PDB file of C-alpha atoms in Angstrom:
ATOM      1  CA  UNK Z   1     -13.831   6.819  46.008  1.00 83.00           C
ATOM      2  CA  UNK Z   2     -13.012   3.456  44.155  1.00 87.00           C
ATOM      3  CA  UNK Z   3     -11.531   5.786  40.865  1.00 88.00           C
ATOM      4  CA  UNK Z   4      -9.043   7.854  43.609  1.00 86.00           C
ATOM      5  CA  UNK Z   5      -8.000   4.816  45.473  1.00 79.00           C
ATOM      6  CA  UNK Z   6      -7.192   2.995  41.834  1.00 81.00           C
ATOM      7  CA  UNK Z   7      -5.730   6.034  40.426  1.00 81.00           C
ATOM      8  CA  UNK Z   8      -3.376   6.441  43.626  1.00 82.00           C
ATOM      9  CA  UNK Z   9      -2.480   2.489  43.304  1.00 80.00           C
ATOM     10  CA  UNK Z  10      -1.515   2.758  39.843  1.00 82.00           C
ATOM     11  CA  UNK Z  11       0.944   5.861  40.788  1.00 79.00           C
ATOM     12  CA  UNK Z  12       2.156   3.992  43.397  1.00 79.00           C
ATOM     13  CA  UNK Z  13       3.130   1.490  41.428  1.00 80.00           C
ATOM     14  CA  UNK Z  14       4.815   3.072  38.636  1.00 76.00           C
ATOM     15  CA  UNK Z  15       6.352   4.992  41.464  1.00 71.00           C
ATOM     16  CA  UNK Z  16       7.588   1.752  42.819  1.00 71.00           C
ATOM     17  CA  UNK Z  17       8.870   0.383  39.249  1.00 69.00           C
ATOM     18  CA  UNK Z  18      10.473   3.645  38.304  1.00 63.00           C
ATOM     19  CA  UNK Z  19      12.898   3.528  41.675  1.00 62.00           C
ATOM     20  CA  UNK Z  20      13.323  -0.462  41.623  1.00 59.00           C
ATOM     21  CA  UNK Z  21      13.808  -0.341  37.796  1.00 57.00           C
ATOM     22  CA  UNK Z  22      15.969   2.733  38.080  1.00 52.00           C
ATOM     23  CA  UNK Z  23      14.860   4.969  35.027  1.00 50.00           C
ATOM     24  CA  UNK Z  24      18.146   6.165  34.497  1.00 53.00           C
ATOM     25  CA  UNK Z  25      17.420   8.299  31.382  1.00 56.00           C
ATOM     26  CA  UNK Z  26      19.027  11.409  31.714  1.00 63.00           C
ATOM     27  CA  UNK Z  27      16.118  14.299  31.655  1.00 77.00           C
ATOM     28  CA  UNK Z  28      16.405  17.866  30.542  1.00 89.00           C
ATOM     29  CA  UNK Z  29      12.470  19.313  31.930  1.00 94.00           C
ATOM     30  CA  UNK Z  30       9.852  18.896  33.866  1.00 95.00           C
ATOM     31  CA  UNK Z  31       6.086  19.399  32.476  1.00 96.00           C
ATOM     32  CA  UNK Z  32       3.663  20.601  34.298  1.00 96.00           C
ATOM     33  CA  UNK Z  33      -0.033  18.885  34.328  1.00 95.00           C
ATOM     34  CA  UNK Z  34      -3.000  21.181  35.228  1.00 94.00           C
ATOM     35  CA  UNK Z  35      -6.392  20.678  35.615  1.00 92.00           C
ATOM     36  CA  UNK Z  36      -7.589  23.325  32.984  1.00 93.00           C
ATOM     37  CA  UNK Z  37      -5.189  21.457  30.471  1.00 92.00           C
ATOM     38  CA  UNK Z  38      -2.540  23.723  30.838  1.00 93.00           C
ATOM     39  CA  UNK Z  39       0.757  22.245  30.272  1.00 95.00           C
ATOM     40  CA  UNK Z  40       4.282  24.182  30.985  1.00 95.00           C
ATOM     41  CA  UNK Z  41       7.709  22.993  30.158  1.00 95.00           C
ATOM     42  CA  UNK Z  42      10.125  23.716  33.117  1.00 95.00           C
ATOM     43  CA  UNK Z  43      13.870  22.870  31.889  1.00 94.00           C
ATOM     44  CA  UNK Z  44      15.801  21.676  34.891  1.00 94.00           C
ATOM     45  CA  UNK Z  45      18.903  23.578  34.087  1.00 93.00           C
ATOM     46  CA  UNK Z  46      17.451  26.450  35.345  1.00 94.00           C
ATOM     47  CA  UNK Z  47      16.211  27.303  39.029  1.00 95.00           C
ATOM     48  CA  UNK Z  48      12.820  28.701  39.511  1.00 95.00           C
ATOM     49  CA  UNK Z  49       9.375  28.969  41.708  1.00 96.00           C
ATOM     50  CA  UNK Z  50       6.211  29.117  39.391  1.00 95.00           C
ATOM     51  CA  UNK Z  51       2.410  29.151  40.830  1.00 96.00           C
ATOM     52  CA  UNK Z  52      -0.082  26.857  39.393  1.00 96.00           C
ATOM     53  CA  UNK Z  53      -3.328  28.761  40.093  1.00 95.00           C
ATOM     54  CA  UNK Z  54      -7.353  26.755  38.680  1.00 94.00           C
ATOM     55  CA  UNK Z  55     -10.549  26.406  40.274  1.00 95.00           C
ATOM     56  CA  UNK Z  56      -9.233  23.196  41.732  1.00 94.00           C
ATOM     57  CA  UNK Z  57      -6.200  25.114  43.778  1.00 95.00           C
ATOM     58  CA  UNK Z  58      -2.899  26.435  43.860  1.00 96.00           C
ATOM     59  CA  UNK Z  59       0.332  24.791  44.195  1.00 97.00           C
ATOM     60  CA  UNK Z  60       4.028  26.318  44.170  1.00 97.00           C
ATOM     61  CA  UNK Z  61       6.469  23.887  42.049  1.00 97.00           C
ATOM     62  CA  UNK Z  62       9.866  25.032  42.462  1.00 97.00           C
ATOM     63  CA  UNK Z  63      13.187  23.518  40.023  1.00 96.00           C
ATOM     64  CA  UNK Z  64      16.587  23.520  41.911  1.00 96.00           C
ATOM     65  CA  UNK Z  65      19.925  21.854  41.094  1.00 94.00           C
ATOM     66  CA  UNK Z  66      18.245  19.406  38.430  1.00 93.00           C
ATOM     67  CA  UNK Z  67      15.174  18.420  40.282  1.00 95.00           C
ATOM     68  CA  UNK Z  68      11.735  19.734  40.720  1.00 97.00           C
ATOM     69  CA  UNK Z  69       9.169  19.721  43.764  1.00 97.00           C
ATOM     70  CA  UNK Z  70       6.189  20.507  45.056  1.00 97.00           C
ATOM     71  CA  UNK Z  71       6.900  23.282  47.181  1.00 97.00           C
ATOM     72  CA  UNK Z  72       3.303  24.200  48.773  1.00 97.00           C
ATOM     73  CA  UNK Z  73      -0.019  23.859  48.020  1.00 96.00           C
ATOM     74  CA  UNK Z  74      -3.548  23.964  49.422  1.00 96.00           C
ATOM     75  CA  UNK Z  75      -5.048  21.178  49.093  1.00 93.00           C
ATOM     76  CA  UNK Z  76      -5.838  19.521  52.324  1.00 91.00           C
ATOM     77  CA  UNK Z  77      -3.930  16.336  52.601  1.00 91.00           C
ATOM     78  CA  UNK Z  78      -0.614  17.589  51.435  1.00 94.00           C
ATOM     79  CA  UNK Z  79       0.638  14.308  49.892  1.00 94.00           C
ATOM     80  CA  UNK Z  80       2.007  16.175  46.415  1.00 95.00           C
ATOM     81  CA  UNK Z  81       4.183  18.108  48.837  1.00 96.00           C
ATOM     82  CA  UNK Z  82       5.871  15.123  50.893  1.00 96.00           C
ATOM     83  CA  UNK Z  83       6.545  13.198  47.349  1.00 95.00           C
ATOM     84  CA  UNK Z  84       9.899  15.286  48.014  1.00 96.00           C
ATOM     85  CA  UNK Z  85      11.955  15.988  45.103  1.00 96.00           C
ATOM     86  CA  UNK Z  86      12.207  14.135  41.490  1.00 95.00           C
ATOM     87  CA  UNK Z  87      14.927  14.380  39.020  1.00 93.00           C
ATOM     88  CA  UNK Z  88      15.095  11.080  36.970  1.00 92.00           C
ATOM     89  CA  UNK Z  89      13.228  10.431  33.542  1.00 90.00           C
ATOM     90  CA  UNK Z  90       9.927   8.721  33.762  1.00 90.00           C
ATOM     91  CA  UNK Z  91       9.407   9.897  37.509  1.00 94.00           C
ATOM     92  CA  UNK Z  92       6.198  12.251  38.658  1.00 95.00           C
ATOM     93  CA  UNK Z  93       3.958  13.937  41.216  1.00 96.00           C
ATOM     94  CA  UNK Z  94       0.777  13.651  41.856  1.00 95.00           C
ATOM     95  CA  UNK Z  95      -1.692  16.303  43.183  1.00 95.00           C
ATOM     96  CA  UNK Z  96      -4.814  14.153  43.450  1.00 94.00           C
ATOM     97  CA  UNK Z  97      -7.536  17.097  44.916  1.00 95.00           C
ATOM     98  CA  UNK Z  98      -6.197  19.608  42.661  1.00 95.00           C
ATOM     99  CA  UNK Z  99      -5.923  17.116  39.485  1.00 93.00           C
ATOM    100  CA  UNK Z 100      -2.079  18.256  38.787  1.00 95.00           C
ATOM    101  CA  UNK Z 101       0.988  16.122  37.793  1.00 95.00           C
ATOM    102  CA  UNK Z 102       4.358  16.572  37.448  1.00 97.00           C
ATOM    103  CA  UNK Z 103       6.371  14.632  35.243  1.00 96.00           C
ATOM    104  CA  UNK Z 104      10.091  14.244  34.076  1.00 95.00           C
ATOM    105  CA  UNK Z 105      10.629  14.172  30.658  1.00 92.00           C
ATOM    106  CA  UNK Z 106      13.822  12.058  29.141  1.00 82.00           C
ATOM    107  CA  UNK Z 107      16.453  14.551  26.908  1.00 68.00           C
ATOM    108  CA  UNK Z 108      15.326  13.599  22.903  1.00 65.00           C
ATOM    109  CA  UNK Z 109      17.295  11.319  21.306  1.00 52.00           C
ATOM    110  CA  UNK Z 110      19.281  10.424  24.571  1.00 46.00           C
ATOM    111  CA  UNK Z 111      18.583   6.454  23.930  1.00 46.00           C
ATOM    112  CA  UNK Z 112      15.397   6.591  21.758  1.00 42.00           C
ATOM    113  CA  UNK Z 113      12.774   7.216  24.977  1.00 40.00           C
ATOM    114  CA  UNK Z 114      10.623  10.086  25.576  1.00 40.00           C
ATOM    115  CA  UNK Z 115       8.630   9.464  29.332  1.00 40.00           C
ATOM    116  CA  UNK Z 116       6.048  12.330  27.902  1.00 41.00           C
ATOM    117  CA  UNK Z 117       2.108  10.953  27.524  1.00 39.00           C
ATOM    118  CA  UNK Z 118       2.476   8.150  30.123  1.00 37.00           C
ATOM    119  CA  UNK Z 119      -1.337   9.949  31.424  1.00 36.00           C
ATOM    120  CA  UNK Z 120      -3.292  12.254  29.051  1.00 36.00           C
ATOM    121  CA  UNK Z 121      -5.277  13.406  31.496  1.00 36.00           C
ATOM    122  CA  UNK Z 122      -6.120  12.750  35.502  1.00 38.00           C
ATOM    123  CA  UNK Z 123      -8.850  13.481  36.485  1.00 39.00           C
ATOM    124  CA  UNK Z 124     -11.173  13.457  33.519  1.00 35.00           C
TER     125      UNK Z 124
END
């Protein structure tokens, strides 16, 4: 209980610095975190609704006009779902019960930054 309530601190926080800061970064895709190690690239110039389906749960990410969301999912409390929309570099989503995360990923060479491996895993 003491790992999930650190773990949900520590997003918060970067949550908090990200928006404060104002990661400004333009971004180009979203990658997609999932508890079997998957990762998939989602560029954000192009709408779509994929389904992220392991023993942990599903949840329904959907990309629209530059951002990307966690549509549904069903996991009990919901809270990956009412993080609402992200489109800026460095920003993410957390699905704590089904061990998924969401982040946005800065275009390469843009100013020298690149938001990927800010977690390797969560979960683990």
């Amino acid at each position: 209980m003491i790992i999930i309530v650190v773990v949900v601190v520590v997003v918060a926080a970067s949550v908090a610095a990200i928006s404060v800061f104002g990661a400004q970064t333009s971004a180009d895709k979203a990658v997609v975190h999932a508890s079997d190690g998957t990762v998939r690239e989602l560029p954000l110039s192009q709408d779509a609704t994929v389904t992220v389906t392991t023993d942990k749960g599903t949840n329904e990410v959907e990309v629209k006009g530059g951002q990307v969301r966690v549509l549904d999912a069903d996991c009990p409390n919901h809270d990956c779902v009412d993080q609402g929309w992200i489109s800026r570099a460095g920003q993410q989503i957390v699905c704590l019960p089904h061990e998924l995360w969401i982040e946005i990923v800065a275009d390469e060479g843009a100013d020298g930054a690149d938001a990927s491996g800010v977690f390797d895993t969560v979960g683990s």
